[in-house]
CSV table of C-alpha atoms and ligand atoms in Angstrom, one decimal:
chain,number,residue,atom,x,y,z
A,1,UNK,CA,90.7,-78.9,39.2
A,2,UNK,CA,92.9,-80.8,41.9
A,3,UNK,CA,94.2,-78.4,44.6
A,4,UNK,CA,98.0,-78.3,44.8
A,5,UNK,CA,99.2,-80.5,47.6
A,6,UNK,CA,100.5,-78.5,50.9
A,7,UNK,CA,103.5,-80.7,51.9
A,8,UNK,CA,104.7,-80.4,55.7
A,9,UNK,CA,107.8,-78.4,55.5
A,10,UNK,CA,109.4,-77.5,58.7
A,11,UNK,CA,111.3,-74.2,59.3
A,12,UNK,CA,114.5,-75.9,60.6
A,13,UNK,CA,117.4,-76.1,58.0
A,14,UNK,CA,119.5,-78.1,60.7
A,15,UNK,CA,117.3,-81.1,59.9
A,16,UNK,CA,118.8,-81.3,56.5
A,17,UNK,CA,122.1,-82.1,57.8
A,18,UNK,CA,121.2,-85.0,60.2
A,19,UNK,CA,122.4,-88.4,58.9
A,20,UNK,CA,119.9,-90.3,60.7
A,21,UNK,CA,117.1,-89.5,63.2
A,22,UNK,CA,115.3,-91.4,65.9
A,23,UNK,CA,112.1,-90.0,67.6
A,24,UNK,CA,113.1,-90.3,71.1
A,25,UNK,CA,109.9,-90.0,72.9
A,26,UNK,CA,107.8,-91.4,70.4
A,27,UNK,CA,109.9,-94.3,69.9
A,28,UNK,CA,109.8,-94.2,65.9
A,29,UNK,CA,112.9,-94.5,63.7
A,30,UNK,CA,112.8,-92.0,61.4
A,31,UNK,CA,115.6,-93.8,59.4
A,32,UNK,CA,113.6,-96.8,58.7
A,33,UNK,CA,111.9,-96.2,55.3
A,34,UNK,CA,109.5,-98.9,55.8
A,35,UNK,CA,108.2,-97.3,58.9
A,36,UNK,CA,108.0,-93.9,57.5
A,37,UNK,CA,106.2,-95.0,54.5
A,38,UNK,CA,103.2,-96.3,56.6
A,39,UNK,CA,102.7,-92.4,57.6
A,40,UNK,CA,102.6,-91.1,53.9
A,41,UNK,CA,98.8,-91.1,53.7
A,42,UNK,CA,98.3,-89.2,56.9
A,43,UNK,CA,95.7,-86.4,56.4
A,44,UNK,CA,94.2,-86.0,60.0
A,45,UNK,CA,96.1,-86.2,63.1
A,46,UNK,CA,94.0,-86.1,66.3
A,47,UNK,CA,95.5,-85.5,69.7
A,48,UNK,CA,94.3,-86.0,73.1
A,49,UNK,CA,95.5,-86.3,76.8
A,50,UNK,CA,95.4,-90.2,77.3
A,51,UNK,CA,96.5,-93.3,75.5
A,52,UNK,CA,93.3,-95.3,76.3
A,53,UNK,CA,91.1,-92.4,74.7
A,54,UNK,CA,93.4,-92.2,71.5
A,55,UNK,CA,93.1,-95.9,71.0
A,56,UNK,CA,89.2,-95.9,71.2
A,57,UNK,CA,89.3,-92.6,69.1
A,58,UNK,CA,91.4,-94.4,66.3
A,59,UNK,CA,89.2,-97.4,66.3
A,60,UNK,CA,86.1,-95.2,66.0
A,61,UNK,CA,87.5,-92.9,63.4
A,62,UNK,CA,88.7,-96.0,61.4
A,63,UNK,CA,85.2,-97.6,61.4
A,64,UNK,CA,83.5,-94.1,60.5
A,65,UNK,CA,85.8,-93.6,57.6
A,66,UNK,CA,85.7,-97.4,56.4
A,67,UNK,CA,89.5,-98.0,56.8
A,68,UNK,CA,90.6,-101.2,57.6
A,69,UNK,CA,94.2,-102.2,58.3
A,70,UNK,CA,95.6,-105.1,56.3
A,71,UNK,CA,95.5,-108.5,58.3
A,72,UNK,CA,94.3,-109.0,61.8
A,73,UNK,CA,95.9,-105.9,63.3
A,74,UNK,CA,93.4,-103.1,64.5
A,75,UNK,CA,96.0,-100.5,63.3
A,76,UNK,CA,98.2,-99.9,60.3
A,77,UNK,CA,100.9,-98.7,62.9
A,78,UNK,CA,100.6,-98.2,66.8
A,79,UNK,CA,103.2,-97.8,69.5
A,80,UNK,CA,102.7,-97.5,73.2
A,81,UNK,CA,105.6,-96.4,75.7
A,82,UNK,CA,105.9,-94.9,79.1
A,83,UNK,CA,105.5,-91.5,77.6
A,84,UNK,CA,103.2,-91.3,74.7
A,85,UNK,CA,100.9,-93.7,72.5
A,86,UNK,CA,99.7,-93.6,69.0
A,87,UNK,CA,97.4,-95.4,66.7
A,88,UNK,CA,97.1,-95.1,63.0
A,89,UNK,CA,94.2,-96.2,60.8
A,90,UNK,CA,94.0,-95.2,57.2
A,91,UNK,CA,94.6,-91.5,56.8
A,92,UNK,CA,94.0,-90.8,60.7
A,93,UNK,CA,96.9,-90.9,63.2
A,94,UNK,CA,95.8,-90.5,67.0
A,95,UNK,CA,98.3,-89.6,69.5
A,96,UNK,CA,98.3,-89.1,73.1
A,97,UNK,CA,99.8,-85.9,74.7
A,98,UNK,CA,99.8,-86.0,78.3
A,99,UNK,CA,98.9,-83.1,80.6
A,100,UNK,CA,100.2,-79.6,79.8
A,101,UNK,CA,102.0,-77.7,77.3
A,102,UNK,CA,105.5,-79.0,78.1
A,103,UNK,CA,104.4,-82.7,77.5
A,104,UNK,CA,102.5,-81.7,74.4
A,105,UNK,CA,105.3,-79.5,73.0
A,106,UNK,CA,107.8,-82.4,73.1
A,107,UNK,CA,105.2,-84.8,71.2
A,108,UNK,CA,104.5,-82.1,68.7
A,109,UNK,CA,108.1,-81.4,67.8
A,110,UNK,CA,108.6,-85.1,67.0
A,111,UNK,CA,105.2,-85.6,65.5
A,112,UNK,CA,105.9,-83.1,62.9
A,113,UNK,CA,109.2,-84.3,62.0
A,114,UNK,CA,107.5,-87.8,61.3
A,115,UNK,CA,104.9,-85.9,58.9
A,116,UNK,CA,107.7,-83.9,57.2
A,117,UNK,CA,109.9,-87.3,56.9
A,118,UNK,CA,106.7,-89.1,55.4
A,119,UNK,CA,106.2,-86.3,52.9
A,120,UNK,CA,102.5,-85.9,54.1
A,121,UNK,CA,100.2,-83.5,52.4
A,122,UNK,CA,97.4,-81.2,53.4
A,123,UNK,CA,97.4,-82.2,57.1
A,124,UNK,CA,94.9,-81.2,59.7
A,125,UNK,CA,95.6,-81.7,63.4
A,126,UNK,CA,92.8,-81.4,66.0
A,127,UNK,CA,92.9,-81.5,69.6
A,128,UNK,CA,90.2,-83.3,71.4
A,129,UNK,CA,90.1,-82.8,75.1
A,130,UNK,CA,87.9,-82.1,78.1
A,131,UNK,CA,87.6,-78.7,79.7
A,132,UNK,CA,86.0,-76.5,82.2
A,133,UNK,CA,83.3,-74.3,80.8
A,134,UNK,CA,83.0,-70.7,81.9
A,135,UNK,CA,79.1,-70.0,82.0
A,136,UNK,CA,78.7,-73.1,79.8
A,137,UNK,CA,77.0,-76.2,80.8
A,138,UNK,CA,78.5,-79.8,80.8
A,139,UNK,CA,78.2,-81.8,77.6
A,140,UNK,CA,78.6,-78.5,75.5
A,141,UNK,CA,81.5,-78.6,72.7
A,142,UNK,CA,83.6,-75.7,72.7
A,143,UNK,CA,85.7,-74.8,69.6
A,144,UNK,CA,88.2,-72.4,70.0
A,145,UNK,CA,88.6,-69.1,68.2
A,146,UNK,CA,91.6,-68.3,70.1
A,147,UNK,CA,93.8,-69.2,73.1
A,148,UNK,CA,94.7,-66.9,75.6
A,149,UNK,CA,97.4,-67.5,78.4
A,150,UNK,CA,98.5,-65.6,81.5
A,151,UNK,CA,98.1,-61.8,81.0
A,152,UNK,CA,95.2,-62.6,78.8
A,153,UNK,CA,97.3,-62.4,75.7
A,154,UNK,CA,97.0,-64.8,72.6
A,155,UNK,CA,100.5,-66.1,73.0
A,156,UNK,CA,102.1,-69.3,73.8
A,157,UNK,CA,104.8,-68.3,76.2
A,158,UNK,CA,107.8,-70.4,76.3
A,159,UNK,CA,111.6,-70.0,75.9
A,160,UNK,CA,114.6,-70.5,73.9
A,161,UNK,CA,118.2,-70.1,75.0
A,162,UNK,CA,117.1,-68.9,78.2
A,163,UNK,CA,115.0,-66.0,77.0
A,164,UNK,CA,111.2,-65.8,76.8
A,165,UNK,CA,109.8,-66.7,73.5
A,166,UNK,CA,106.3,-65.6,72.6
A,167,UNK,CA,104.5,-67.5,69.7
A,168,UNK,CA,101.2,-66.3,68.5
A,169,UNK,CA,98.2,-68.7,68.6
A,170,UNK,CA,96.4,-68.8,65.4
A,171,UNK,CA,93.2,-70.7,64.7
A,172,UNK,CA,92.1,-71.8,61.3
A,173,UNK,CA,88.6,-70.1,61.3
A,174,UNK,CA,87.4,-71.9,58.4
A,175,UNK,CA,88.2,-75.2,60.1
A,176,UNK,CA,86.6,-74.0,63.4
A,177,UNK,CA,83.4,-72.9,61.7
A,178,UNK,CA,83.0,-76.0,59.8
A,179,UNK,CA,83.4,-78.2,62.8
A,180,UNK,CA,80.8,-76.2,64.7
A,181,UNK,CA,78.4,-76.8,61.5
A,182,UNK,CA,78.9,-80.6,62.0
A,183,UNK,CA,76.4,-80.3,65.0
A,184,UNK,CA,72.9,-81.5,63.5
A,185,UNK,CA,69.5,-80.2,64.7
A,186,UNK,CA,68.8,-83.7,66.6
A,187,UNK,CA,71.8,-83.6,68.8
A,188,UNK,CA,71.5,-83.6,72.4
A,189,UNK,CA,74.1,-81.1,73.0
A,190,UNK,CA,75.4,-77.6,71.8
A,191,UNK,CA,78.6,-76.8,70.0
A,192,UNK,CA,79.7,-73.3,70.3
A,193,UNK,CA,82.5,-71.0,69.1
A,194,UNK,CA,84.5,-69.3,72.0
A,195,UNK,CA,87.9,-68.2,73.3
A,196,UNK,CA,89.9,-70.6,75.6
A,197,UNK,CA,91.9,-69.7,78.4
A,198,UNK,CA,95.0,-72.0,78.3
A,199,UNK,CA,96.4,-72.5,82.1
A,200,UNK,CA,99.8,-73.7,83.1
A,201,UNK,CA,98.4,-75.4,86.0
A,202,UNK,CA,95.2,-77.2,87.1
A,203,UNK,CA,94.7,-75.7,90.5
A,204,UNK,CA,96.0,-71.9,91.0
A,205,UNK,CA,96.5,-71.7,87.4
A,206,UNK,CA,92.6,-72.3,86.9
A,207,UNK,CA,91.5,-70.2,89.8
A,208,UNK,CA,90.8,-73.4,91.9
A,209,UNK,CA,90.3,-73.1,95.7
A,210,UNK,CA,91.1,-76.7,96.3
A,211,UNK,CA,94.8,-77.4,95.5
A,212,UNK,CA,97.5,-78.0,97.9
A,213,UNK,CA,97.9,-74.2,98.8
A,214,UNK,CA,96.0,-71.1,97.7
A,215,UNK,CA,97.1,-67.8,97.7
A,216,UNK,CA,93.8,-65.8,97.0
A,217,UNK,CA,90.3,-65.7,98.4
A,218,UNK,CA,87.0,-66.9,96.8
A,219,UNK,CA,86.2,-63.2,95.9
A,220,UNK,CA,89.3,-63.0,93.9
A,221,UNK,CA,88.5,-66.4,92.1
A,222,UNK,CA,85.0,-64.8,91.2
A,223,UNK,CA,86.6,-61.9,89.9
A,224,UNK,CA,89.1,-64.0,87.8
A,225,UNK,CA,86.3,-66.2,86.3
A,226,UNK,CA,84.0,-63.0,85.6
A,227,UNK,CA,87.0,-61.3,83.8
A,228,UNK,CA,87.3,-64.4,81.5
A,229,UNK,CA,83.6,-64.6,80.9
A,230,UNK,CA,83.7,-60.7,79.8
A,231,UNK,CA,86.6,-61.3,77.5
A,232,UNK,CA,84.4,-63.8,75.7
A,233,UNK,CA,86.3,-66.8,77.1
A,234,UNK,CA,84.0,-69.8,77.2
A,235,UNK,CA,86.2,-72.8,78.3
A,236,UNK,CA,89.6,-73.3,80.0
A,237,UNK,CA,92.1,-76.1,79.6
A,238,UNK,CA,95.8,-76.7,79.5
A,239,UNK,CA,97.2,-77.3,75.9
A,240,UNK,CA,95.3,-75.1,73.2
A,241,UNK,CA,97.9,-72.3,73.2
A,242,UNK,CA,100.9,-74.5,72.4
A,243,UNK,CA,98.7,-76.6,69.9
A,244,UNK,CA,97.6,-73.4,68.0
A,245,UNK,CA,100.9,-71.8,68.1
A,246,UNK,CA,103.1,-74.7,67.2
A,247,UNK,CA,100.7,-75.7,64.3
A,248,UNK,CA,100.8,-72.2,63.0
A,249,UNK,CA,104.8,-72.0,63.1
A,250,UNK,CA,105.1,-75.0,60.9
A,251,UNK,CA,102.2,-74.2,58.6
A,252,UNK,CA,99.6,-77.0,59.7
A,253,UNK,CA,96.0,-76.2,59.9
A,254,UNK,CA,94.4,-77.0,63.4
A,255,UNK,CA,91.7,-76.7,65.7
A,256,UNK,CA,91.0,-77.3,69.4
A,257,UNK,CA,87.6,-79.2,70.2
A,258,UNK,CA,86.9,-79.7,73.9
A,259,UNK,CA,83.8,-81.0,75.7
A,260,UNK,CA,82.9,-79.2,78.8
A,261,UNK,CA,82.7,-81.5,82.0
A,262,UNK,CA,82.0,-78.8,84.6
A,263,UNK,CA,81.0,-75.3,84.6
A,264,UNK,CA,83.5,-73.4,86.7
A,265,UNK,CA,80.9,-70.6,87.3
A,266,UNK,CA,79.1,-73.5,89.3
A,267,UNK,CA,81.6,-76.1,90.7
A,268,UNK,CA,85.3,-76.8,91.1
A,269,UNK,CA,85.1,-80.5,89.5
A,270,UNK,CA,82.7,-82.6,87.7
A,271,UNK,CA,79.6,-83.4,89.9
A,272,UNK,CA,78.1,-85.8,87.2
A,273,UNK,CA,78.4,-89.7,86.6
A,274,UNK,CA,81.5,-91.4,84.9
A,275,UNK,CA,79.0,-92.4,82.1
A,276,UNK,CA,77.9,-88.9,81.8
A,277,UNK,CA,81.5,-87.8,81.4
A,278,UNK,CA,81.9,-90.5,78.7
A,279,UNK,CA,78.9,-89.1,76.8
A,280,UNK,CA,80.4,-85.4,77.0
A,281,UNK,CA,83.7,-86.7,75.4
A,282,UNK,CA,81.6,-88.4,72.9
A,283,UNK,CA,80.1,-85.2,71.9
A,284,UNK,CA,83.3,-84.0,70.8
A,285,UNK,CA,84.3,-87.2,69.0
A,286,UNK,CA,81.2,-87.2,67.1
A,287,UNK,CA,81.9,-83.8,65.7
A,288,UNK,CA,85.1,-84.4,64.7
A,289,UNK,CA,84.3,-87.9,63.3
A,290,UNK,CA,81.7,-86.1,61.1
A,291,UNK,CA,84.0,-83.4,59.9
A,292,UNK,CA,86.7,-86.0,59.0
A,293,UNK,CA,84.2,-88.2,57.2
A,294,UNK,CA,82.9,-85.1,55.2
A,295,UNK,CA,86.6,-84.0,54.4
A,296,UNK,CA,87.4,-87.7,53.1
A,297,UNK,CA,84.6,-88.1,51.0
A,298,UNK,CA,85.2,-87.7,47.3
B,301,R2B,C1,92.0,-81.0,80.4
B,301,R2B,O1,92.3,-82.1,81.4
B,301,R2B,C2,93.4,-82.2,81.8
B,301,R2B,C3,93.5,-81.8,83.2
B,301,R2B,O2,92.6,-82.8,84.0
B,301,R2B,C4,94.1,-81.4,81.0
B,301,R2B,O3,95.1,-82.0,80.0
B,301,R2B,C5,93.1,-80.4,80.2
B,301,R2B,O4,93.6,-79.6,79.4
C-alpha cells in the first residue's frame, strides 16, 4: 500500500493573497511556472554553510542516487548570488545558508515557500555541517537529538513584532536513528547521537578565549564546557536550533548531522591538516548519502 503524500503546507494564510511572489534572497521567481515545476520532485533538501560545499555535495549525491540532469548541465537547476547558492540534481536540492541563525532563517523562509509552491511532498531536510565536539574526537559525526540555546533550553529564540518569540526545537528521532545506523562496521569514524548546543556567536558565544574581547576567565570556560558535557551535549555549532524549530513549525522532517573538527575540551581551533578537515566533512556526507540512497531505492 502506498503511503499518503505529505504535502508542504505552510501555516501562513497571507500567502494565499499574494498575486505574484519572488524569492528575494534566493533570486527565484515563484511566478514562473517553468522554474517552479523543476522543484516538484524534491524529496531531500541538504543545507550547509558554504556554496562550494553545497555544489560538491549536489554532484556527489547525484552520482550516489544515479540522477543525471538532461543535456550537458551538471544540475537540473542552480543559482548563485552574493548571499546564497543552490544546486538541484534529481530529487536532491542542496542550498547554502552562511553562518548563524539569522542568515539561515532568511534562506529557510524562502526555501519553504518554494517547496509549497512546487507542491512538493514528503520532504526531508538535513543540515550537514561542521562543529566543535564536547569531549568528542575530530572526525566523529554527531547527529543531534535536540538543540539547546543560551539558558540551556531546547528553544530557538527569535523575535516577532519586537517581542521575544520562543520556538521549540524538535528532532525527528526516527530520522536521527536511521542516519546513525548508516554507519558501517568498516568505517574509520564513529557516528553518535547527542544533544547540540547552538550558539549565536563563534567566540564568546561558544566559550572561546581568543575573540577580540573576552569577559571571563579560563576557569569560567572550563565550567561552561563541563556543564554542557554534563547536560549530555556532545557538540556545538551555530544553526541547529533554527533548523529544528523552523522545520517543526512548518511540518517538515529534519535532522542535523555535523562532523567534529576540534574537541573543545582540548583546543579552541582545529589543529589538524586541511586534508583531515576534508575527510571529517566527508564522513558526514557519506552517512547522509547512504541514507538518501536507501530512502530513494524502491
Ligand atoms: C560551524 O562552523 C561555522 C563557524 O565557523 C558555523 O556555521 C558553524 O555552525
